[in-house]
Short mmCIF file of C-alpha atoms in Angstrom, two decimals:
data_model
loop_
_atom_site.label_atom_id
_atom_site.label_comp_id
_atom_site.label_asym_id
_atom_site.label_seq_id
_atom_site.Cartn_x
_atom_site.Cartn_y
_atom_site.Cartn_z
CA MET F 1 121.90 208.30 11.34
CA ASP F 2 121.96 212.03 11.84
CA ASN F 3 118.57 211.85 13.49
CA TYR F 4 120.09 210.46 16.64
CA GLY F 5 123.71 211.41 16.65
CA PHE F 6 124.85 207.91 15.68
CA ASN F 7 126.75 208.68 12.52
CA ILE F 8 127.25 206.03 9.83
CA TYR F 9 128.65 207.12 6.48
CA GLN F 10 129.01 204.18 4.10
CA GLY F 11 131.77 202.51 6.04
CA LYS F 12 133.95 205.60 6.17
CA GLU F 13 135.31 207.01 9.37
CA TYR F 14 133.10 209.76 10.75
CA LYS F 15 135.00 213.04 10.67
CA GLY F 16 132.63 215.11 12.76
CA GLU F 17 131.89 215.22 16.46
CA SER F 18 133.05 212.15 18.35
CA TYR F 19 130.47 210.16 20.25
CA ILE F 20 133.07 207.94 21.91
CA SER F 21 133.58 208.79 25.56
CA GLU F 22 137.14 209.32 26.68
CA GLY F 23 138.67 208.03 29.86
CA VAL F 24 136.45 204.95 30.01
CA ASN F 25 138.01 201.54 30.46
CA GLU F 26 136.64 199.30 27.71
CA LYS F 27 136.86 196.26 29.96
CA GLU F 28 134.70 197.90 32.60
CA ALA F 29 132.17 199.80 30.49
CA PRO F 30 129.59 198.08 28.26
CA ILE F 31 129.75 199.07 24.60
CA LEU F 32 126.93 199.54 22.15
CA GLU F 33 127.92 198.23 18.75
CA ILE F 34 126.31 199.81 15.72
CA LEU F 35 126.28 197.33 12.85
CA GLU F 36 126.26 198.70 9.33
CA ASP F 37 124.51 196.09 7.19
CA LYS F 38 126.06 196.65 3.80
CA GLY F 39 128.18 193.57 3.32
CA GLU F 40 131.29 195.02 4.95
CA GLY F 41 130.17 194.28 8.48
CA LYS F 42 131.93 197.29 9.91
CA LEU F 43 131.12 198.08 13.53
CA TYR F 44 130.86 201.46 15.17
CA GLN F 45 131.10 201.63 18.92
CA LEU F 46 129.30 203.91 21.32
CA LYS F 47 130.21 203.93 24.99
CA LEU F 48 127.42 203.52 27.51
CA PRO F 49 127.54 207.07 28.95
CA ASP F 50 126.86 208.52 25.48
CA LEU F 51 123.96 206.15 24.90
CA LYS F 52 122.40 207.10 28.21
CA ALA F 53 122.76 210.78 27.35
CA PHE F 54 121.08 210.16 24.00
CA LEU F 55 118.16 208.35 25.59
CA LYS F 56 117.76 211.04 28.23
CA ASN F 57 117.62 213.69 25.49
CA LYS F 58 114.87 211.71 23.82
CA GLY F 59 112.88 211.55 27.05
CA TYR F 60 113.73 207.93 27.70
CA GLU F 61 115.73 207.20 30.85
CA ASN F 62 114.78 203.82 32.29
CA PHE F 63 117.59 201.62 31.00
CA ASP F 64 119.87 200.56 33.83
CA GLU F 65 122.24 198.23 32.03
CA PHE F 66 123.18 197.47 28.44
CA ILE F 67 125.09 194.55 27.03
CA ALA F 68 125.63 194.90 23.28
CA ARG F 69 126.36 191.90 21.07
CA GLN F 70 127.64 191.63 17.55
CA GLU F 71 124.90 189.24 16.47
CA SER F 72 121.63 187.87 17.81
CA GLU F 73 119.45 184.90 16.94
CA TYR F 74 116.50 187.26 16.76
CA PHE F 75 117.88 188.61 13.49
CA LYS F 76 118.77 185.36 11.76
CA SER F 77 115.34 185.06 10.13
CA MET F 78 115.21 188.72 9.05
CA LYS F 79 116.65 188.16 5.58
CA HIS F 80 114.44 190.83 4.05
CA ILE F 81 116.83 193.55 5.19
CA PRO F 82 118.67 194.45 1.94
CA ASN F 83 122.15 195.86 1.61
CA GLY F 84 122.04 199.60 1.97
CA TYR F 85 120.09 199.46 5.20
CA TYR F 86 121.56 199.32 8.64
CA TYR F 87 119.98 198.42 11.90
CA LEU F 88 120.90 199.27 15.43
CA TYR F 89 119.79 197.10 18.30
CA VAL F 90 120.33 196.83 22.02
CA ILE F 91 120.09 193.59 23.94
CA ASP F 92 119.52 193.53 27.68
CA LYS F 93 121.34 191.32 30.17
CA ASN F 94 118.79 188.55 29.59
CA GLY F 95 119.43 188.44 25.85
CA HIS F 96 116.21 190.22 24.85
CA VAL F 97 116.12 192.81 22.09
CA ILE F 98 114.81 195.95 23.76
CA MET F 99 115.74 198.61 21.20
CA LEU F 100 115.60 198.47 17.40
CA VAL F 101 116.27 201.17 14.82
CA PHE F 102 116.09 200.77 11.04
CA GLY F 103 117.69 203.25 8.70
CA GLN F 104 119.28 203.61 5.29
CA GLU F 105 122.78 204.82 4.58
CA ASN F 106 121.59 207.68 2.40
CA ASP F 107 118.64 208.84 0.34
CA SER F 108 119.79 206.93 -2.74
CA PHE F 109 118.76 203.60 -1.23
CA PRO F 110 115.14 202.42 -1.47
CA ARG F 111 113.18 202.66 1.75
CA LEU F 112 111.06 200.09 3.50
CA ARG F 113 107.55 199.95 2.07
CA LYS F 114 106.16 197.45 4.54
CA PHE F 115 106.30 197.24 8.30
CA PRO F 116 108.72 194.33 9.02
CA ILE F 117 106.29 191.81 10.52
CA HIS F 118 109.07 189.92 12.32
CA ILE F 119 109.45 192.87 14.65
CA CYS F 120 106.05 192.10 16.15
CA PHE F 121 107.44 188.93 17.75
CA LEU F 122 110.12 190.73 19.75
CA LYS F 123 107.87 190.83 22.78
CA TYR F 124 110.40 192.56 25.03
CA LEU F 125 110.93 195.42 22.58
CA GLU F 126 110.67 198.86 24.21
CA ILE F 127 112.04 201.27 21.60
CA LEU F 128 111.25 201.09 17.87
CA ASP F 129 112.34 203.62 15.26
CA LEU F 130 111.12 203.20 11.67
CA SER F 131 111.27 206.87 10.74
CA HIS F 132 111.68 208.22 7.19
CA HIS F 133 110.63 205.15 5.22
CA ARG F 134 107.62 204.54 2.96
CA ILE F 135 105.54 202.38 5.28
CA LYS F 136 101.79 202.73 4.72
CA HIS F 137 100.27 200.31 7.20
CA ILE F 138 100.82 199.41 10.86
CA PRO F 139 99.99 195.68 11.26
CA GLU F 140 97.60 194.48 13.94
CA GLU F 141 100.33 192.15 15.23
CA ILE F 142 101.97 195.19 16.81
CA VAL F 143 99.71 194.64 19.84
CA ASN F 144 102.02 191.73 20.73
CA LEU F 145 104.56 194.36 21.77
CA GLN F 146 103.03 195.11 25.15
CA ASN F 147 106.35 196.44 26.45
CA LEU F 148 106.68 198.95 23.63
CA GLN F 149 107.10 202.44 25.03
CA TYR F 150 108.68 204.41 22.20
CA ILE F 151 107.69 204.45 18.52
CA ASN F 152 108.93 206.83 15.85
CA LEU F 153 107.12 206.70 12.48
CA GLU F 154 108.00 210.21 11.38
CA GLY F 155 108.18 210.79 7.65
CA ASN F 156 106.29 207.68 6.50
CA LEU F 157 103.19 207.29 4.32
CA ILE F 158 100.89 205.97 7.04
CA GLU F 159 97.35 205.81 5.63
CA PHE F 160 95.71 205.83 9.05
CA ILE F 161 96.57 205.35 12.71
CA PRO F 162 94.68 202.23 13.79
CA ASP F 163 92.69 202.05 17.01
CA TYR F 164 94.42 198.83 18.07
CA LEU F 165 97.61 200.85 18.57
CA TRP F 166 96.02 202.10 21.79
CA ASP F 167 95.75 198.54 23.09
CA ILE F 168 99.36 199.01 24.06
CA HIS F 169 99.21 200.86 27.38
CA SER F 170 102.91 201.35 28.04
CA TRP F 171 103.41 204.25 25.61
CA ARG F 172 105.81 206.98 26.68
CA TYR F 173 106.86 208.41 23.32
CA LEU F 174 104.73 208.77 20.16
CA ASN F 175 106.03 210.44 17.01
CA PHE F 176 103.66 210.69 14.04
CA GLN F 177 105.15 213.82 12.50
CA LYS F 178 105.29 214.40 8.75
CA ILE F 179 103.17 211.41 7.81
CA ALA F 180 100.98 211.27 4.69
CA TYR F 181 97.70 210.76 6.53
CA GLU F 182 94.84 209.66 4.25
CA LYS F 183 92.36 212.19 5.70
CA ARG F 184 94.72 215.10 5.26
CA GLY F 185 92.75 218.30 4.87
CA GLU F 186 89.75 217.22 6.91
CA ILE F 187 89.19 218.33 10.50
CA ILE F 188 90.83 215.63 12.60
CA ASN F 189 91.17 215.76 16.37
CA ILE F 190 93.86 214.20 18.48
CA PRO F 191 92.80 210.53 18.95
CA LYS F 192 90.79 210.36 22.18
CA ALA F 193 92.54 207.19 23.31
CA ILE F 194 95.80 209.12 23.62
CA PHE F 195 94.38 211.01 26.59
CA ASN F 196 94.25 207.75 28.56
CA LEU F 197 98.02 207.28 28.31
CA ASN F 198 98.95 208.66 31.72
CA SER F 199 102.61 207.66 31.34
CA LEU F 200 103.10 209.42 28.01
CA ARG F 201 106.11 211.73 28.14
CA ASN F 202 106.57 212.73 24.52
CA LEU F 203 103.80 213.35 21.97
CA LYS F 204 104.44 214.52 18.40
CA ILE F 205 101.59 214.64 15.87
CA ASN F 206 101.00 216.74 12.79
CA TYR F 207 98.07 215.74 10.61
CA GLU F 208 98.01 219.25 9.10
CA SER F 209 94.38 219.50 10.14
CA ILE F 210 94.07 219.44 13.95
CA THR F 211 92.25 222.65 14.88
CA ARG F 212 92.24 222.64 18.68
CA ILE F 213 93.89 221.32 21.80
CA PRO F 214 91.04 219.95 23.95
CA SER F 215 90.58 220.10 27.71
CA LYS F 216 91.50 216.41 28.04
CA ILE F 217 95.10 217.39 27.43
CA LYS F 218 95.32 217.78 31.22
CA ASN F 219 95.17 213.97 31.54
CA LEU F 220 98.68 213.72 30.10
CA ASN F 221 100.25 214.89 33.34
CA SER F 222 103.55 213.08 32.68
CA LEU F 223 104.14 214.91 29.41
CA ARG F 224 107.56 216.51 28.94
CA ILE F 225 107.39 217.26 25.22
CA LEU F 226 104.30 218.27 23.25
CA CYS F 227 104.77 218.90 19.54
CA LEU F 228 101.67 219.71 17.49
CA SER F 229 103.37 221.78 14.82
CA SER F 230 102.12 222.09 11.23
CA ASN F 231 98.43 221.74 11.99
CA LYS F 232 95.62 224.31 11.89
CA ILE F 233 95.29 224.91 15.61
CA ASN F 234 93.50 228.13 16.53
CA THR F 235 92.21 227.21 19.99
CA ILE F 236 94.10 226.01 23.05
CA SER F 237 92.21 224.89 26.13
CA GLU F 238 93.12 226.57 29.42
CA GLU F 239 93.74 223.06 30.78
CA ILE F 240 97.10 223.03 29.04
CA GLY F 241 98.34 224.81 32.15
CA GLU F 242 97.92 221.55 34.08
CA LEU F 243 100.94 220.03 32.33
CA ALA F 244 103.23 220.84 35.22
CA LEU F 245 106.15 218.75 33.91
CA LEU F 246 106.08 220.08 30.34
CA GLU F 247 109.53 221.22 29.21
CA ARG F 248 109.08 221.74 25.48
CA LEU F 249 106.01 223.09 23.69
CA ASP F 250 106.01 223.26 19.89
CA LEU F 251 102.95 224.87 18.31
CA SER F 252 104.72 226.34 15.31
CA ASN F 253 103.07 226.49 11.89
CA ASN F 254 99.50 226.82 13.13
CA ASN F 255 96.79 229.51 13.13
CA LEU F 256 97.19 230.85 16.66
CA THR F 257 96.17 234.44 17.36
CA LYS F 258 96.52 234.28 21.15
CA LEU F 259 97.73 232.08 23.99
CA PRO F 260 95.73 230.94 27.03
CA LYS F 261 96.31 232.70 30.36
CA SER F 262 97.08 229.36 31.98
CA ILE F 263 100.40 229.22 30.14
CA ARG F 264 101.88 230.96 33.19
CA LYS F 265 101.40 227.72 35.14
CA LEU F 266 103.92 225.83 32.99
CA LYS F 267 106.67 226.24 35.55
CA SER F 268 108.90 223.57 33.99
CA LEU F 269 108.71 224.94 30.44
CA LYS F 270 112.14 225.61 28.93
CA GLU F 271 111.46 225.84 25.18
CA CYS F 272 108.48 227.41 23.41
CA TYR F 273 108.11 227.30 19.61
CA LEU F 274 105.45 229.66 18.27
CA HIS F 275 106.87 230.70 14.92
CA ASN F 276 104.70 230.81 11.81
CA ASN F 277 101.43 231.73 13.49
CA GLN F 278 99.26 234.87 13.47
CA LEU F 279 100.20 236.33 16.83
CA THR F 280 100.11 240.11 17.17
CA SER F 281 101.03 240.16 20.86
CA LEU F 282 101.88 237.92 23.80
CA ASN F 283 99.84 238.15 26.96
CA LYS F 284 101.63 239.31 30.08
CA PHE F 285 101.46 235.85 31.62
CA VAL F 286 104.23 234.57 29.36
CA GLY F 287 106.63 236.61 31.46
CA ASN F 288 105.67 234.55 34.51
CA ILE F 289 107.21 231.33 33.19
CA PRO F 290 110.31 231.17 35.39
CA ASN F 291 112.49 228.64 33.53
CA LEU F 292 111.81 229.58 29.92
CA GLN F 293 115.11 229.65 28.04
CA LYS F 294 114.27 229.48 24.32
CA VAL F 295 111.46 231.37 22.57
CA PHE F 296 110.74 231.30 18.84
CA LEU F 297 108.36 233.97 17.51
CA SER F 298 109.46 234.43 13.91
CA ASN F 299 106.94 234.89 11.10
CA ASN F 300 104.11 236.35 13.14
CA LEU F 301 102.42 239.76 13.04
CA PHE F 302 104.15 241.64 15.88
CA LEU F 303 104.25 245.41 15.50
CA LYS F 304 105.84 245.90 18.92
CA PHE F 305 108.43 243.93 20.79
CA PRO F 306 106.48 241.72 23.26
CA SER F 307 107.03 243.37 26.65
CA SER F 308 106.36 240.12 28.51
CA ILE F 309 109.59 238.71 27.04
CA LEU F 310 111.54 241.27 29.09
CA ASN F 311 110.50 239.47 32.29
CA LEU F 312 112.04 236.15 31.25
CA LYS F 313 115.16 236.29 33.38
CA GLU F 314 116.53 232.92 32.21
CA ILE F 315 116.05 233.36 28.47
CA SER F 316 119.16 232.55 26.41
CA HIS F 317 117.76 232.22 22.87
CA LEU F 318 115.21 234.52 21.22
CA GLU F 319 114.10 234.54 17.59
CA ILE F 320 111.63 237.15 16.38
CA ASP F 321 112.53 237.39 12.69
CA ASN F 322 110.10 238.35 9.94
CA ASN F 323 107.74 240.56 11.89
CA LYS F 324 107.09 244.30 11.69
CA LEU F 325 109.03 245.57 14.69
CA ILE F 326 109.92 249.25 14.53
CA GLU F 327 112.01 249.50 17.69
CA ILE F 328 113.64 247.53 20.46
CA PRO F 329 112.72 248.64 24.01
CA LYS F 330 115.39 250.15 26.25
CA ASP F 331 114.68 247.45 28.81
CA ILE F 332 116.15 244.82 26.48
CA ASP F 333 119.10 244.74 28.85
CA ASN F 334 116.91 242.87 31.36
CA LEU F 335 117.81 239.76 29.40
CA ILE F 336 121.23 239.37 30.97
CA TYR F 337 121.63 235.70 29.98
CA LEU F 338 120.64 236.14 26.33
CA GLU F 339 123.17 234.42 24.05
CA VAL F 340 121.41 234.29 20.67
CA LEU F 341 119.18 237.07 19.30
CA LYS F 342 117.60 237.02 15.85
CA LEU F 343 115.84 240.16 14.62
CA ASN F 344 116.15 239.71 10.86
CA ASN F 345 113.58 241.14 8.43
CA ASN F 346 111.91 243.74 10.61
CA ARG F 347 111.69 247.55 10.33
CA LEU F 348 114.27 248.59 12.91
CA THR F 349 115.92 251.97 12.33
CA TYR F 350 118.13 252.05 15.43
CA LEU F 351 119.29 250.02 18.40
CA PRO F 352 119.07 251.48 21.92
CA HIS F 353 122.27 252.27 23.78
CA SER F 354 121.23 249.68 26.38
CA PHE F 355 121.83 247.02 23.74
CA GLY F 356 125.43 247.01 24.86
CA ASN F 357 124.39 245.64 28.25
CA LEU F 358 123.53 242.25 26.74
CA THR F 359 126.93 241.06 27.89
CA SER F 360 126.17 237.34 27.43
CA LEU F 361 125.31 237.79 23.74
CA LYS F 362 127.27 235.49 21.40
CA LYS F 363 125.30 235.60 18.15
CA LEU F 364 123.43 238.63 16.80
CA TYR F 365 121.35 238.66 13.60
CA LEU F 366 120.06 242.02 12.32
CA ASN F 367 119.76 241.38 8.58
CA ASN F 368 117.35 243.27 6.35
CA ASN F 369 116.28 246.09 8.63
CA GLN F 370 116.70 249.85 8.17
CA LEU F 371 119.57 250.45 10.58
CA LYS F 372 121.73 253.47 9.84
CA GLU F 373 124.42 252.88 12.42
CA ILE F 374 125.85 250.42 14.89
CA PRO F 375 125.65 251.81 18.44
CA ILE F 376 128.95 252.59 20.14
CA SER F 377 127.81 250.50 23.10
CA ILE F 378 128.35 247.36 21.01
CA GLN F 379 131.93 247.46 22.26
CA LYS F 380 130.69 245.98 25.55
CA LEU F 381 129.58 242.72 23.92
CA LYS F 382 132.82 241.01 24.86
CA VAL F 383 131.73 237.44 24.08
CA LEU F 384 130.08 238.21 20.72
CA ASN F 385 131.50 235.86 18.08
CA PHE F 386 128.98 236.25 15.23
CA LEU F 387 127.52 239.48 13.85
CA SER F 388 125.32 239.57 10.76
CA ILE F 389 123.93 242.96 9.80
CA ASN F 390 123.59 242.78 6.02
CA GLY F 391 120.86 244.49 4.06
CA ASN F 392 120.72 247.69 6.13
CA ASN F 393 121.63 251.35 5.56
CA LEU F 394 124.98 251.42 7.33
CA LYS F 395 127.45 254.01 6.03
CA HIS F 396 130.34 253.18 8.29
CA ILE F 397 131.59 250.65 10.81
CA PRO F 398 132.60 252.24 14.16
CA ASN F 399 136.18 251.84 15.32
CA VAL F 400 134.96 250.38 18.61
CA ILE F 401 134.34 247.18 16.67
CA GLU F 402 137.93 246.30 17.58
CA GLU F 403 136.80 245.77 21.17
CA LEU F 404 134.96 242.58 20.15
CA ASP F 405 137.86 240.30 20.96
CA LEU F 406 136.04 237.04 20.20
CA LEU F 407 134.36 238.09 16.94
CA TYR F 408 134.84 235.26 14.45
CA GLN F 409 132.47 236.19 11.62
CA MET F 410 131.02 239.50 10.50
CA ASP F 411 128.63 239.94 7.58
CA ILE F 412 127.98 243.49 6.36
CA ASP F 413 126.81 242.70 2.81
CA GLU F 414 124.36 245.03 1.08
CA ASN F 415 125.04 248.23 3.02
CA GLN F 416 126.40 251.65 2.03
CA VAL F 417 129.78 251.27 3.68
CA LYS F 418 132.50 252.96 1.62
CA ILE F 419 135.53 252.44 3.85
CA LEU F 420 136.49 249.65 6.19
CA PRO F 421 138.16 250.96 9.35
CA ARG F 422 141.66 249.86 10.22
CA ALA F 423 140.21 248.73 13.54
CA ILE F 424 139.02 245.55 11.83
CA LEU F 425 142.65 244.46 11.62
CA ASN F 426 142.76 244.34 15.41
CA LEU F 427 140.11 241.62 15.56
CA LYS F 428 142.48 238.75 16.25
CA LYS F 429 139.80 236.07 16.17
CA LEU F 430 138.13 237.28 12.98
CA ARG F 431 138.13 234.61 10.27
CA ILE F 432 135.26 235.55 7.96
CA LEU F 433 134.36 239.05 6.82
CA LYS F 434 131.64 239.35 4.17
CA ILE F 435 131.09 242.50 2.15
CA LYS F 436 129.07 243.12 -0.98
CA THR F 437 128.88 246.29 -3.02
CA LYS F 438 127.99 247.42 -6.52
CA SER F 439 130.72 246.88 -9.09
CA GLU F 440 131.06 250.60 -9.89
CA GLU F 441 131.81 251.23 -6.22
CA PHE F 442 134.14 248.32 -5.87
CA LYS F 443 137.26 250.31 -6.74
CA LYS F 444 136.53 252.74 -3.92
CA TRP F 445 137.22 250.20 -1.20
CA LYS F 446 140.18 251.15 0.94
CA ILE F 447 141.63 248.55 3.23
CA LYS F 448 144.84 249.37 5.02
CA PHE F 449 146.54 246.08 5.50
CA LYS F 450 149.50 246.23 7.86
CA LEU F 451 151.69 243.22 7.12
CA GLU F 452 153.15 243.18 10.62
CA CYS F 453 149.73 242.98 12.27
CA GLU F 454 148.94 240.22 14.74
CA ILE F 455 145.97 238.78 12.86
CA GLN F 456 146.33 235.01 12.55
CA GLU F 457 144.06 234.39 9.57
CA ILE F 458 141.17 236.13 7.84
CA ASN F 459 138.92 234.99 5.04
CA LEU F 460 138.02 238.34 3.53
CA ILE F 461 135.16 237.89 1.10
CA LEU F 462 134.58 240.93 -1.09
CA ARG F 463 131.67 240.47 -3.45
CA HIS F 464 130.69 242.69 -6.32
CA SER F 465 127.39 242.44 -8.18
CA THR F 466 127.47 242.08 -11.95
CA SER F 467 124.80 242.62 -14.54
CA ASP F 468 123.91 238.95 -14.58
CA SER F 469 123.53 238.93 -10.79
CA ASN F 470 126.49 236.60 -10.32
CA SER F 471 129.00 237.29 -7.55
CA THR F 472 132.76 237.16 -7.58
CA ASP F 473 134.37 236.30 -4.28
CA LEU F 474 137.83 237.43 -3.28
CA LYS F 475 139.12 235.28 -0.46
CA TRP F 476 142.12 236.65 1.33
CA LEU F 477 143.67 233.82 3.27
CA LYS F 478 146.12 234.09 6.11
CA PRO F 479 147.53 237.59 6.44
CA TRP F 480 151.03 236.97 7.69
CA LYS F 481 153.46 238.82 9.94
CA LYS F 482 156.74 237.28 8.85
CA LYS F 483 159.36 238.60 6.47
CA LYS F 484 158.33 241.33 4.09
CA GLU F 485 159.84 239.41 1.15
CA LYS F 486 157.43 236.52 1.70
CA ALA F 487 154.62 239.01 2.05
CA GLU F 488 155.49 240.59 -1.30
CA THR F 489 155.52 237.17 -2.99
CA ARG F 490 152.18 236.26 -1.52
CA LEU F 491 150.79 239.64 -2.55
CA LYS F 492 151.76 239.03 -6.18
CA GLN F 493 149.99 235.68 -6.10
CA ILE F 494 146.84 237.32 -4.78
CA ILE F 495 146.96 240.06 -7.41
CA SER F 496 147.36 237.52 -10.22
CA ASN F 497 144.15 235.83 -9.13
CA LEU F 498 142.05 238.97 -8.83
CA PRO F 499 139.06 239.50 -11.12
CA PRO F 500 139.72 242.00 -13.96
CA ILE F 501 137.94 244.82 -12.17
CA LEU F 502 140.59 244.69 -9.43
CA LYS F 503 143.71 244.29 -11.58
CA ASP F 504 144.72 247.88 -10.84
CA LEU F 505 145.31 247.11 -7.18
CA GLU F 506 148.22 249.27 -6.03
CA ARG F 507 150.87 248.60 -3.42
CA LYS F 508 152.33 251.40 -1.33
CA GLY F 509 154.81 250.50 1.37
CA THR F 510 153.26 247.98 3.71
CA ASN F 511 149.72 248.98 2.83
CA VAL F 512 147.41 247.40 0.32
CA ARG F 513 144.88 249.77 -1.18
CA PHE F 514 141.95 249.21 -3.55
CA GLN F 515 141.93 252.07 -6.05
#
């Protein structure tokens, strides 16, 4: 269930991130058991602190106590659940089912085509997730669920959202994203009844045809998350500024050309998604949002870097790919907490010297610009671990690159670099280096490889283009610093596996050179 961080993979042990809290006494802490319904009956356990963190992330925080059970009489009559599906449920201390999630192990299993009617008799149910199925109709019996606060129907084939859904007044979370709405393509407004839900904290709707955010949006004064992406919105009411508690605003994939001045009043806003619109500039009021940390502006029509961004003192993540930026302002170093910067697919020809003052920067993307050099000041980016600068006009890599002690991956494909500096060998954390050049130039590469160097391990990927546009990758694994005899043996193995164009690789002393 990747959607939530509960990971179930056909009965196999999950090899990724652990969701089991450490240092918690099982006898003292309640455990949520995740039952995989595929005939094996295998249980996955999630400690209470992790479950609370998950619910808080989803904007749902009002559970005080959980007691999970392996089985419940509520499910004995639900025989329609076939093998290949799993369900997750939480039972409160009184034995009532308060949370229910349906999913399928993977895409190869058929999905639910009907809303399971039995659910409508779980009158204490508060959280219901039926996302990514093939459900077309929401039954009227759902009004029995007067305690229901959270519903996720994302990715279904819902033909229409019925009015009786608004007879439930306890809504806090509504997700109707990516549904196949029957009136798709017509002008459809946000259902008026939604604006009466004063307790609503999370609203996600994309009909692909909403054109405006009306003034009644101010009624949703408890809203933390507003996601109206993938519509046709071109007008936003100034009343959106009344959403004082709003933390995340997603208006990506719309037709916006400007933002309302009242956006400056969103003092709680932390994340703003505006990519894939028609913005040519940002008004100065954006810079007055004090807590804004993530801004997404890719695929717009910016000719100049938005100056208002430079006033966002707390920003840590900025994406402004696929625009028409010609330069980066010198004041970019105002963004002292910036950790991720994406500037791919613009028209940049240089980076200002002040770029080196972005000392919190960890990931830098500069692909497909017109850069001719990397500024010397890059040596000050001491925490940079990822640098991607392919598709530019670089002719050399400066020796100061060796000052990037934490650099893990560097991608310099599709440039005009003829020689790699020996300084690269001093990057002790470097594991992936990607280079691509034309096959006729491939022999010209010169890499001085000192066998006694301190590098732990490098995956050196040298790619050469062929006439059929295929690539050949040379992966150089684990440069070693032990005995020279072992090094010579390893070197012979590498040479034997080289593509024909590199068979004339020559060894001289302790150096390896491409001729």
